[in-house]
mmCIF file of C-alpha atoms in Angstrom:
data_model
loop_
_atom_site.group_PDB
_atom_site.id
_atom_site.type_symbol
_atom_site.label_atom_id
_atom_site.label_comp_id
_atom_site.label_asym_id
_atom_site.label_seq_id
_atom_site.Cartn_x
_atom_site.Cartn_y
_atom_site.Cartn_z
ATOM 1 C CA MET A 1 82.400 93.082 95.443
ATOM 2 C CA ILE A 2 84.641 92.294 98.396
ATOM 3 C CA TYR A 3 88.252 93.492 98.517
ATOM 4 C CA ARG A 4 90.561 92.151 101.190
ATOM 5 C CA GLY A 5 92.383 94.658 103.316
ATOM 6 C CA GLU A 6 96.127 94.450 103.820
ATOM 7 C CA PRO A 7 97.696 93.836 107.265
ATOM 8 C CA LEU A 8 99.026 97.414 107.427
ATOM 9 C CA ASP A 9 95.483 98.769 107.035
ATOM 10 C CA ILE A 10 94.812 97.548 110.573
ATOM 11 C CA LEU A 11 97.328 100.032 112.000
ATOM 12 C CA SER A 12 94.794 102.814 111.380
ATOM 13 C CA THR A 13 92.050 101.071 113.376
ATOM 14 C CA LEU A 14 93.610 100.980 116.851
ATOM 15 C CA ASP A 15 91.614 103.924 118.206
ATOM 16 C CA PHE A 16 88.969 104.081 115.524
ATOM 17 C CA GLN A 17 86.622 106.558 117.181
ATOM 18 C CA GLY A 18 89.160 108.705 119.010
ATOM 19 C CA ARG A 19 91.518 109.075 116.043
ATOM 20 C CA TYR A 20 89.259 108.857 113.029
ATOM 21 C CA PRO A 21 91.473 107.639 110.157
ATOM 22 C CA LEU A 22 90.933 110.422 107.637
ATOM 23 C CA MET A 23 93.228 112.699 105.626
ATOM 24 C CA GLU A 24 92.413 115.909 103.784
ATOM 25 C CA ALA A 25 93.840 117.844 100.855
ATOM 26 C CA VAL A 26 92.829 121.506 100.588
ATOM 27 C CA VAL A 27 93.232 122.695 96.998
ATOM 28 C CA HIS A 28 92.829 126.317 95.891
ATOM 29 C CA LEU A 29 92.075 126.687 92.178
ATOM 30 C CA ALA A 30 92.280 129.889 90.147
ATOM 31 C CA HIS A 31 89.110 129.082 88.164
ATOM 32 C CA ARG A 32 86.042 126.879 88.420
ATOM 33 C CA LEU A 33 86.088 123.164 87.688
ATOM 34 C CA ASN A 34 83.861 121.270 85.268
ATOM 35 C CA ILE A 35 81.787 119.277 87.778
ATOM 36 C CA PRO A 36 80.514 116.514 85.420
ATOM 37 C CA ARG A 37 84.115 116.022 84.332
ATOM 38 C CA LEU A 38 85.251 115.829 87.971
ATOM 39 C CA LYS A 39 82.576 113.241 88.779
ATOM 40 C CA ALA A 40 83.624 111.170 85.776
ATOM 41 C CA ALA A 41 87.238 111.384 86.947
ATOM 42 C CA VAL A 42 86.306 110.094 90.415
ATOM 43 C CA THR A 43 84.403 107.204 88.823
ATOM 44 C CA ALA A 44 87.432 106.423 86.659
ATOM 45 C CA THR A 45 89.742 106.274 89.684
ATOM 46 C CA ALA A 46 87.448 103.665 91.239
ATOM 47 C CA SER A 47 88.492 101.261 88.482
ATOM 48 C CA VAL A 48 92.020 101.462 89.921
ATOM 49 C CA VAL A 49 91.138 101.864 93.619
ATOM 50 C CA PRO A 50 87.718 100.195 94.023
ATOM 51 C CA GLU A 51 88.064 100.348 97.821
ATOM 52 C CA ILE A 52 87.111 104.052 97.767
ATOM 53 C CA TYR A 53 83.449 103.112 97.216
ATOM 54 C CA GLY A 54 83.372 100.444 99.903
ATOM 55 C CA GLY A 55 82.460 100.218 103.541
ATOM 56 C CA TYR A 56 85.150 98.880 105.863
ATOM 57 C CA SER A 57 84.649 95.850 108.103
ATOM 58 C CA LEU A 58 86.627 96.088 111.353
ATOM 59 C CA LYS A 59 85.843 92.449 112.082
ATOM 60 C CA ARG A 60 87.166 91.107 108.770
ATOM 61 C CA ASN A 61 89.596 93.831 107.587
ATOM 62 C CA ARG A 62 87.974 94.093 104.197
ATOM 63 C CA PHE A 63 86.094 96.543 101.994
ATOM 64 C CA ASP A 64 82.561 95.663 100.898
ATOM 65 C CA THR A 65 81.949 97.607 97.704
ATOM 66 C CA PRO A 66 78.440 97.970 96.248
ATOM 67 C CA LYS A 67 77.907 97.030 92.605
ATOM 68 C CA ARG A 68 76.693 100.532 91.783
ATOM 69 C CA ASP A 69 79.120 103.436 91.575
ATOM 70 C CA ASP A 70 76.711 106.352 91.862
ATOM 71 C CA LEU A 71 77.462 107.189 95.476
ATOM 72 C CA THR A 72 77.449 110.878 96.254
ATOM 73 C CA VAL A 73 81.189 111.307 96.527
ATOM 74 C CA VAL A 74 81.359 114.747 94.898
ATOM 75 C CA GLN A 75 79.427 117.425 96.796
ATOM 76 C CA GLU A 76 78.985 121.095 95.888
ATOM 77 C CA TYR A 77 78.680 124.055 98.253
ATOM 78 C CA ALA A 78 78.474 127.811 97.980
ATOM 79 C CA SER A 79 81.272 129.681 99.744
ATOM 80 C CA PHE A 80 79.054 130.562 102.714
ATOM 81 C CA GLN A 81 78.110 126.876 103.116
ATOM 82 C CA ASP A 82 81.671 125.530 103.404
ATOM 83 C CA PRO A 83 81.350 122.671 105.942
ATOM 84 C CA GLU A 84 85.133 122.777 106.616
ATOM 85 C CA ARG A 85 85.158 119.085 107.512
ATOM 86 C CA ALA A 86 83.906 115.766 106.184
ATOM 87 C CA SER A 87 80.960 113.726 107.367
ATOM 88 C CA LEU A 88 82.071 110.240 106.363
ATOM 89 C CA ASP A 89 80.991 106.938 107.889
ATOM 90 C CA LEU A 90 83.937 104.774 106.876
ATOM 91 C CA LEU A 91 82.270 101.590 108.119
ATOM 92 C CA ALA A 92 79.317 102.154 105.799
ATOM 93 C CA GLY A 93 81.368 103.752 103.014
ATOM 94 C CA PRO A 94 82.492 105.382 100.884
ATOM 95 C CA GLN A 95 86.127 106.010 101.828
ATOM 96 C CA LEU A 96 86.339 109.191 99.755
ATOM 97 C CA GLN A 97 84.606 112.558 99.710
ATOM 98 C CA VAL A 98 85.276 115.471 97.371
ATOM 99 C CA GLN A 99 83.799 118.810 98.415
ATOM 100 C CA VAL A 100 83.743 121.599 95.836
ATOM 101 C CA ILE A 101 83.286 125.028 97.410
ATOM 102 C CA HIS A 102 82.297 127.568 94.781
ATOM 103 C CA HIS A 103 83.512 131.143 95.079
ATOM 104 C CA ASP A 104 82.774 133.965 92.619
ATOM 105 C CA ASP A 105 85.152 132.826 89.896
ATOM 106 C CA ALA A 106 87.215 130.124 91.585
ATOM 107 C CA ASP A 107 86.831 126.829 93.441
ATOM 108 C CA VAL A 108 88.290 125.300 96.573
ATOM 109 C CA LEU A 109 88.503 121.510 96.704
ATOM 110 C CA ARG A 110 88.478 119.588 99.960
ATOM 111 C CA ILE A 111 89.430 116.015 99.139
ATOM 112 C CA PHE A 112 89.061 113.555 102.018
ATOM 113 C CA ILE A 113 90.330 109.985 101.864
ATOM 114 C CA SER A 114 90.348 107.204 104.419
ATOM 115 C CA HIS A 115 93.600 106.185 106.078
ATOM 116 C CA LEU A 116 92.226 102.634 105.878
ATOM 117 C CA VAL A 117 92.826 102.764 102.120
ATOM 118 C CA THR A 118 96.153 104.563 101.976
ATOM 119 C CA ASP A 119 98.887 106.467 103.752
ATOM 120 C CA GLY A 120 100.061 110.014 103.047
ATOM 121 C CA VAL A 121 102.304 109.147 100.099
ATOM 122 C CA GLY A 122 99.538 107.021 98.618
ATOM 123 C CA PHE A 123 97.144 109.947 99.078
ATOM 124 C CA LYS A 124 99.388 112.038 96.837
ATOM 125 C CA ASN A 125 99.396 109.183 94.320
ATOM 126 C CA TYR A 126 95.597 109.232 94.371
ATOM 127 C CA LEU A 127 95.566 112.995 93.767
ATOM 128 C CA TYR A 128 97.810 112.523 90.719
ATOM 129 C CA LEU A 129 95.530 109.740 89.465
ATOM 130 C CA LEU A 130 92.436 111.927 89.901
ATOM 131 C CA ALA A 131 94.074 114.817 88.057
ATOM 132 C CA ALA A 132 95.159 112.522 85.215
ATOM 133 C CA ALA A 133 91.609 111.206 84.839
ATOM 134 C CA TYR A 134 90.212 114.761 84.851
ATOM 135 C CA ASN A 135 92.711 115.706 82.143
ATOM 136 C CA GLY A 136 91.434 112.919 79.899
ATOM 137 C CA ASP A 137 94.203 110.349 80.382
ATOM 138 C CA ASP A 138 93.230 106.696 80.047
ATOM 139 C CA ILE A 139 93.822 105.195 83.496
ATOM 140 C CA SER A 140 91.811 102.000 82.944
ATOM 141 C CA THR A 141 94.934 99.846 82.502
ATOM 142 C CA ILE A 142 96.662 101.083 85.653
ATOM 143 C CA ARG A 143 97.073 98.539 88.459
ATOM 144 C CA ASN A 144 97.206 99.421 92.151
ATOM 145 C CA ASP A 145 99.689 97.393 94.209
ATOM 146 C CA ARG A 146 98.661 97.511 97.888
ATOM 147 C CA SER A 147 100.873 94.686 99.182
ATOM 148 C CA VAL A 148 103.937 95.078 101.408
ATOM 149 C CA ARG A 149 105.217 91.567 100.578
ATOM 150 C CA SER A 150 107.811 92.521 97.959
ATOM 151 C CA ILE A 151 109.178 95.235 100.266
ATOM 152 C CA LEU A 152 109.582 92.815 103.173
ATOM 153 C CA ALA A 153 111.161 90.234 100.864
ATOM 154 C CA GLY A 154 113.822 92.751 99.869
ATOM 155 C CA LEU A 155 114.469 93.787 103.460
ATOM 156 C CA LYS A 156 114.999 90.185 104.609
ATOM 157 C CA LYS A 157 118.452 90.374 103.075
ATOM 158 C CA ARG A 158 119.403 92.677 105.943
ATOM 159 C CA SER A 159 119.041 91.812 109.614
ATOM 160 C CA HIS A 160 116.292 93.626 111.490
ATOM 161 C CA VAL A 161 117.452 94.622 114.990
ATOM 162 C CA GLU A 162 114.809 94.288 117.705
ATOM 163 C CA VAL A 163 115.042 97.259 120.077
ATOM 164 C CA ASP A 164 112.935 97.774 123.184
ATOM 165 C CA GLN A 165 110.995 101.025 122.991
ATOM 166 C CA GLU A 166 111.263 103.306 125.992
ATOM 167 C CA GLU A 167 108.066 104.386 127.664
ATOM 168 C CA THR A 168 108.576 108.149 127.602
ATOM 169 C CA GLU A 169 105.402 110.170 127.149
ATOM 170 C CA ILE A 170 104.709 113.886 127.140
ATOM 171 C CA ALA A 171 100.924 114.005 127.301
ATOM 172 C CA SER A 172 100.938 114.449 131.074
ATOM 173 C CA ASP A 173 102.564 117.846 130.607
ATOM 174 C CA TRP A 174 100.185 119.011 127.872
ATOM 175 C CA GLN A 175 96.754 118.533 129.303
ATOM 176 C CA PRO A 176 93.590 119.968 127.729
ATOM 177 C CA ILE A 177 92.713 123.436 128.999
ATOM 178 C CA PRO A 178 89.120 123.612 130.283
ATOM 179 C CA GLY A 179 86.631 125.413 128.073
ATOM 180 C CA GLY A 180 84.120 124.835 125.317
ATOM 181 C CA VAL A 181 85.281 122.186 122.860
ATOM 182 C CA HIS A 182 85.254 123.328 119.230
ATOM 183 C CA TYR A 183 86.728 122.372 115.858
ATOM 184 C CA HIS A 184 89.913 124.298 115.089
ATOM 185 C CA ASN A 185 92.026 124.477 111.925
ATOM 186 C CA GLY A 186 95.555 125.626 112.651
ATOM 187 C CA LYS A 187 98.103 126.263 109.930
ATOM 188 C CA ILE A 188 101.040 128.405 108.993
ATOM 189 C CA THR A 189 102.673 128.649 105.569
ATOM 190 C CA ILE A 190 106.384 129.227 105.114
ATOM 191 C CA GLY A 191 106.755 131.152 101.858
ATOM 192 C CA GLN A 192 108.882 130.237 98.862
ATOM 193 C CA ARG A 193 111.894 132.366 99.719
ATOM 194 C CA SER A 194 112.145 131.187 103.332
ATOM 195 C CA PHE A 195 111.421 127.541 102.536
ATOM 196 C CA LYS A 196 113.996 127.457 99.735
ATOM 197 C CA ARG A 197 116.525 128.746 102.241
ATOM 198 C CA ILE A 198 115.525 126.001 104.702
ATOM 199 C CA GLU A 199 115.889 123.355 101.977
ATOM 200 C CA GLN A 200 119.309 124.670 100.958
ATOM 201 C CA ALA A 201 120.504 124.782 104.572
ATOM 202 C CA SER A 202 119.307 121.195 105.069
ATOM 203 C CA GLN A 203 121.159 119.987 101.975
ATOM 204 C CA THR A 204 124.333 121.789 103.049
ATOM 205 C CA HIS A 205 124.506 119.674 106.208
ATOM 206 C CA ASP A 206 123.039 116.446 104.733
ATOM 207 C CA PHE A 207 119.829 116.648 106.741
ATOM 208 C CA SER A 208 116.428 115.835 105.296
ATOM 209 C CA VAL A 209 113.878 118.643 105.526
ATOM 210 C CA GLU A 210 111.664 116.273 107.519
ATOM 211 C CA GLU A 211 114.415 115.816 110.116
ATOM 212 C CA VAL A 212 114.823 119.579 110.420
ATOM 213 C CA VAL A 213 111.074 120.070 110.881
ATOM 214 C CA LEU A 214 110.906 117.247 113.447
ATOM 215 C CA ALA A 215 113.724 118.864 115.450
ATOM 216 C CA ALA A 216 111.905 122.215 115.379
ATOM 217 C CA TYR A 217 108.719 120.427 116.481
ATOM 218 C CA ALA A 218 110.518 118.797 119.418
ATOM 219 C CA LYS A 219 112.016 122.142 120.429
ATOM 220 C CA ALA A 220 108.584 123.823 120.305
ATOM 221 C CA ILE A 221 107.043 121.070 122.453
ATOM 222 C CA ASN A 222 109.925 121.449 124.903
ATOM 223 C CA VAL A 223 109.296 125.203 125.157
ATOM 224 C CA LEU A 224 105.571 124.630 125.684
ATOM 225 C CA THR A 225 105.730 121.788 128.218
ATOM 226 C CA GLY A 226 109.198 122.018 129.761
ATOM 227 C CA LYS A 227 109.639 118.312 129.063
ATOM 228 C CA GLN A 228 113.302 117.524 128.326
ATOM 229 C CA ARG A 229 112.871 113.971 127.085
ATOM 230 C CA LEU A 230 110.448 113.406 124.236
ATOM 231 C CA GLN A 231 109.403 110.563 121.970
ATOM 232 C CA ILE A 232 107.736 111.486 118.694
ATOM 233 C CA PRO A 233 106.668 108.998 115.987
ATOM 234 C CA PHE A 234 108.412 109.686 112.668
ATOM 235 C CA PRO A 235 107.062 108.158 109.421
ATOM 236 C CA VAL A 236 109.264 106.189 107.009
ATOM 237 C CA ASN A 237 108.021 105.528 103.471
ATOM 238 C CA LEU A 238 108.605 101.809 102.854
ATOM 239 C CA ARG A 239 108.253 102.232 99.085
ATOM 240 C CA GLN A 240 111.872 103.366 98.932
ATOM 241 C CA PHE A 241 112.969 99.842 99.926
ATOM 242 C CA ASN A 242 110.961 98.057 97.222
ATOM 243 C CA PRO A 243 113.257 96.062 94.925
ATOM 244 C CA ALA A 244 110.477 95.609 92.365
ATOM 245 C CA ARG A 245 110.591 97.761 89.255
ATOM 246 C CA PHE A 246 107.169 99.174 88.571
ATOM 247 C CA SER A 247 106.055 100.435 85.185
ATOM 248 C CA ASP A 248 104.056 103.590 84.591
ATOM 249 C CA GLN A 249 100.992 101.347 84.692
ATOM 250 C CA THR A 250 101.372 100.569 88.405
ATOM 251 C CA VAL A 251 100.622 102.829 91.362
ATOM 252 C CA GLN A 252 100.875 102.252 95.105
ATOM 253 C CA ILE A 253 97.820 103.782 96.747
ATOM 254 C CA ALA A 254 98.176 101.808 99.948
ATOM 255 C CA ASN A 255 99.378 101.789 103.534
ATOM 256 C CA LEU A 256 103.126 101.332 103.113
ATOM 257 C CA THR A 257 104.537 103.457 105.929
ATOM 258 C CA GLY A 258 106.724 102.321 108.795
ATOM 259 C CA GLN A 259 107.312 104.270 111.981
ATOM 260 C CA LEU A 260 110.279 105.264 114.097
ATOM 261 C CA LEU A 261 109.669 106.264 117.697
ATOM 262 C CA VAL A 262 112.352 108.952 117.868
ATOM 263 C CA SER A 263 113.670 109.808 121.327
ATOM 264 C CA VAL A 264 114.847 113.402 121.640
ATOM 265 C CA GLN A 265 116.799 114.667 124.626
ATOM 266 C CA ILE A 266 116.742 118.466 125.037
ATOM 267 C CA HIS A 267 118.875 120.177 127.670
ATOM 268 C CA ILE A 268 118.231 123.701 128.856
ATOM 269 C CA TYR A 269 121.187 125.290 127.048
ATOM 270 C CA ASP A 270 121.020 123.228 123.847
ATOM 271 C CA THR A 271 121.159 125.180 120.606
ATOM 272 C CA PHE A 272 118.921 124.169 117.724
ATOM 273 C CA ASP A 273 121.992 122.856 115.869
ATOM 274 C CA THR A 274 122.669 120.510 118.776
ATOM 275 C CA ILE A 275 119.069 119.281 118.883
ATOM 276 C CA LEU A 276 118.990 118.794 115.113
ATOM 277 C CA GLN A 277 122.244 116.825 115.033
ATOM 278 C CA ARG A 278 120.929 114.631 117.843
ATOM 279 C CA VAL A 279 117.686 113.985 115.936
ATOM 280 C CA HIS A 280 119.578 113.230 112.716
ATOM 281 C CA ASP A 281 121.980 110.797 114.396
ATOM 282 C CA THR A 282 119.115 109.021 116.165
ATOM 283 C CA ILE A 283 117.086 108.601 112.974
ATOM 284 C CA GLU A 284 120.141 107.444 111.025
ATOM 285 C CA THR A 285 120.889 104.756 113.622
ATOM 286 C CA MET A 286 117.269 103.615 113.812
ATOM 287 C CA ILE A 287 116.977 103.348 110.026
ATOM 288 C CA ASP A 288 120.212 101.365 109.866
ATOM 289 C CA GLN A 289 118.700 98.976 112.434
ATOM 290 C CA GLN A 290 115.448 98.805 110.430
ATOM 291 C CA GLN A 291 113.453 99.916 113.453
ATOM 292 C CA TYR A 292 110.857 101.386 111.087
ATOM 293 C CA LEU A 293 109.583 97.832 110.581
ATOM 294 C CA ASN A 294 108.630 97.445 114.260
ATOM 295 C CA VAL A 295 105.502 95.228 114.272
ATOM 296 C CA ILE A 296 105.141 94.933 110.474
ATOM 297 C CA PRO A 297 106.846 91.532 109.880
ATOM 298 C CA ALA A 298 104.922 90.004 112.800
ATOM 299 C CA LEU A 299 101.723 91.568 111.512
ATOM 300 C CA GLN A 300 102.316 90.050 108.082
ATOM 301 C CA ARG A 301 102.860 86.594 109.599
ATOM 302 C CA LEU A 302 99.846 86.866 111.893
ATOM 303 C CA SER A 303 97.600 87.819 108.973
ATOM 304 C CA ARG A 304 97.813 84.222 107.710
ATOM 305 C CA TRP A 305 95.798 82.872 110.630
ATOM 306 C CA ALA A 306 94.889 85.524 113.225
ATOM 307 C CA THR A 307 91.715 87.575 113.305
ATOM 308 C CA PRO A 308 91.927 91.373 112.925
ATOM 309 C CA ASP A 309 91.024 91.747 116.622
ATOM 310 C CA MET A 310 93.961 89.540 117.636
ATOM 311 C CA MET A 311 96.256 91.563 115.390
ATOM 312 C CA ARG A 312 95.046 94.822 116.940
ATOM 313 C CA ARG A 313 95.825 93.522 120.428
ATOM 314 C CA MET A 314 99.343 92.566 119.337
ATOM 315 C CA ILE A 315 99.938 96.012 117.845
ATOM 316 C CA ALA A 316 98.604 97.761 120.955
ATOM 317 C CA ARG A 317 101.105 95.848 123.112
ATOM 318 C CA ASN A 318 104.114 96.499 120.889
ATOM 319 C CA GLN A 319 103.400 99.855 119.256
ATOM 320 C CA PRO A 320 101.483 102.013 121.751
ATOM 321 C CA LEU A 321 99.746 105.116 120.461
ATOM 322 C CA ARG A 322 101.377 108.451 121.248
ATOM 323 C CA HIS A 323 99.504 111.617 122.107
ATOM 324 C CA VAL A 324 101.911 113.847 120.192
ATOM 325 C CA SER A 325 102.716 112.755 116.642
ATOM 326 C CA PHE A 326 104.029 113.929 113.288
ATOM 327 C CA GLU A 327 103.028 113.282 109.664
ATOM 328 C CA ALA A 328 105.258 114.329 106.770
ATOM 329 C CA PHE A 329 103.305 114.230 103.504
ATOM 330 C CA GLY A 330 106.221 115.612 101.510
ATOM 331 C CA GLU A 331 105.950 117.588 98.287
ATOM 332 C CA VAL A 332 102.878 117.638 96.052
ATOM 333 C CA ASP A 333 104.289 117.685 92.508
ATOM 334 C CA ALA A 334 102.884 120.725 90.689
ATOM 335 C CA ASN A 335 103.702 119.121 87.332
ATOM 336 C CA ARG A 336 101.504 116.108 88.081
ATOM 337 C CA PHE A 337 98.720 117.767 90.054
ATOM 338 C CA MET A 338 96.883 120.062 87.659
ATOM 339 C CA PHE A 339 93.365 120.221 86.300
ATOM 340 C CA ASP A 340 93.620 120.898 82.577
ATOM 341 C CA GLN A 341 94.321 124.608 82.098
ATOM 342 C CA ILE A 342 93.175 125.642 85.588
ATOM 343 C CA PRO A 343 96.128 126.908 87.667
ATOM 344 C CA VAL A 344 96.445 125.373 91.130
ATOM 345 C CA ALA A 345 97.134 128.323 93.412
ATOM 346 C CA GLY A 346 97.904 126.277 96.495
ATOM 347 C CA VAL A 347 97.655 122.840 98.109
ATOM 348 C CA TYR A 348 98.255 121.497 101.575
ATOM 349 C CA LEU A 349 97.595 118.105 103.126
ATOM 350 C CA THR A 350 96.553 117.504 106.703
ATOM 351 C CA ASP A 351 95.086 114.934 109.068
ATOM 352 C CA SER A 352 91.768 114.411 110.813
ATOM 353 C CA PHE A 353 90.575 116.315 113.873
ATOM 354 C CA ARG A 354 92.208 115.087 117.081
ATOM 355 C CA THR A 355 90.749 115.578 120.550
ATOM 356 C CA MET A 356 93.222 117.094 122.986
ATOM 357 C CA PRO A 357 95.588 115.967 124.438
ATOM 358 C CA ASP A 358 96.141 114.216 121.085
ATOM 359 C CA PHE A 359 98.056 116.615 118.834
ATOM 360 C CA ARG A 360 99.237 115.734 115.338
ATOM 361 C CA LEU A 361 101.423 118.093 113.331
ATOM 362 C CA THR A 362 101.373 117.669 109.559
ATOM 363 C CA MET A 363 103.819 118.989 107.001
ATOM 364 C CA SER A 364 103.383 119.284 103.233
ATOM 365 C CA SER A 365 104.865 121.424 100.480
ATOM 366 C CA PHE A 366 103.786 122.695 97.072
ATOM 367 C CA ASN A 367 105.448 125.053 94.621
ATOM 368 C CA ASP A 368 108.399 125.665 96.947
ATOM 369 C CA SER A 369 106.286 126.702 99.933
ATOM 370 C CA CYS A 370 105.621 124.605 103.035
ATOM 371 C CA THR A 371 102.505 124.370 105.206
ATOM 372 C CA LEU A 372 102.552 123.198 108.820
ATOM 373 C CA SER A 373 99.084 122.405 110.115
ATOM 374 C CA PHE A 374 96.918 120.645 112.672
ATOM 375 C CA ARG A 375 93.242 119.807 113.148
ATOM 376 C CA MET A 376 92.048 120.014 116.728
ATOM 377 C CA LEU A 377 88.998 119.361 118.877
ATOM 378 C CA GLY A 378 89.595 121.447 121.965
ATOM 379 C CA SER A 379 89.088 124.741 123.741
ATOM 380 C CA GLU A 380 90.149 128.142 122.432
ATOM 381 C CA GLN A 381 93.095 128.034 124.838
ATOM 382 C CA ASP A 382 94.119 124.634 123.436
ATOM 383 C CA TYR A 383 94.003 126.129 119.955
ATOM 384 C CA GLN A 384 96.200 129.043 120.996
ATOM 385 C CA GLN A 385 98.712 126.570 122.425
ATOM 386 C CA GLY A 386 98.763 124.782 119.074
ATOM 387 C CA LEU A 387 99.376 128.065 117.255
ATOM 388 C CA LYS A 388 102.268 128.778 119.632
ATOM 389 C CA VAL A 389 103.854 125.515 118.501
ATOM 390 C CA LEU A 390 103.512 126.513 114.832
ATOM 391 C CA ASN A 391 104.847 130.034 115.397
ATOM 392 C CA ASN A 392 107.770 128.741 117.443
ATOM 393 C CA MET A 393 108.618 126.269 114.690
ATOM 394 C CA GLU A 394 108.461 128.880 111.935
ATOM 395 C CA SER A 395 110.726 131.207 113.908
ATOM 396 C CA THR A 396 113.224 128.425 114.667
ATOM 397 C CA LEU A 397 113.357 127.183 111.070
ATOM 398 C CA THR A 398 113.718 130.588 109.408
ATOM 399 C CA MET A 399 116.332 131.847 111.883
ATOM 400 C CA TRP A 400 118.356 128.631 111.559
ATOM 401 C CA ALA A 401 118.301 128.755 107.749
ATOM 402 C CA GLN A 402 119.280 132.419 107.760
ATOM 403 C CA LYS A 403 122.202 131.706 110.091
ATOM 404 C CA ILE A 404 123.412 128.824 107.912
ATOM 405 C CA SER A 405 123.253 130.984 104.780
ATOM 406 C CA GLN A 406 125.441 133.614 106.456
ATOM 407 C CA ASP A 407 128.095 131.182 107.716
#
């Protein structure tokens, strides 16, 4: 079977080899899973998202799915065999891999999904779908809506302001440090007590948690590089603008994310409050101007007649890739992501490995704790620089929240 890709799927193909479009969920379970049941659940989800079994055609922007569904998506490993990363050929397929790492009396799941199929919010929707199928729910009548058309139709009622993007880049000040190139997993978890305080402080001043984290990220990059003017891509979930009312029988496992290129000016004596207010005001203005749409309306129009290669060239001219970026996955709902009676001890979502100087920070939360992470291909010194960013951010966020709570 052949399934057409959507125009927004092409956004993940701009640097296909350098920035492999893959996302990962790391799930720690308190007990072992029933593997036949897990395999059956994966098969069931393919009735809703058949693209997960397909190979992707860059030339045609489509998924070619084989008639059989017995691909080895679920793989088992002993704890000492943990591969710690996926080996997926997205052009050949499938677009999904589920690794089960067995420990003495517990399992760790590494669930990888292609960014060609979905964005971060859609990834969470897939996780909920997989858990529902594992728990015995009938998901055969659920429909997956991958189109952005209804969202754009609703947004046409407001005027989209075209704004020239400034060409400010920070990669020149964060060059790779020579040394052996290795795979590195960097992460730091902000515990329940501290993260609750950060959430409460954010609500007190009408900031989103994502804005607060982005401001801390910008500050950490400023400390590391000395760069005072930064531009960092900030994701905007387009689903929130959908006027359509979906039933419980419809999911959106798709690429439905816009992007703001947020300019942040940081002066030497700026406090974090000043930086945060500046970030908040900038994002608020950009959202009001619908700058998150950027190339999306043009991409939708071009898809009627242009080839995927022509569309990629248009995107590259108007939405250049940035070396330093940010992905906010948001909260994984503990009430929806559970495997029968097996407690989920922890979950975090992250992105694919990036070769320095590309650095992508990811943020996700679960059960009132927050994980900041990155995947890196670089030297040990590069990795230590990445950890400095995480540690600086944690310190900034916890100290700010503590100060707000005492005011």
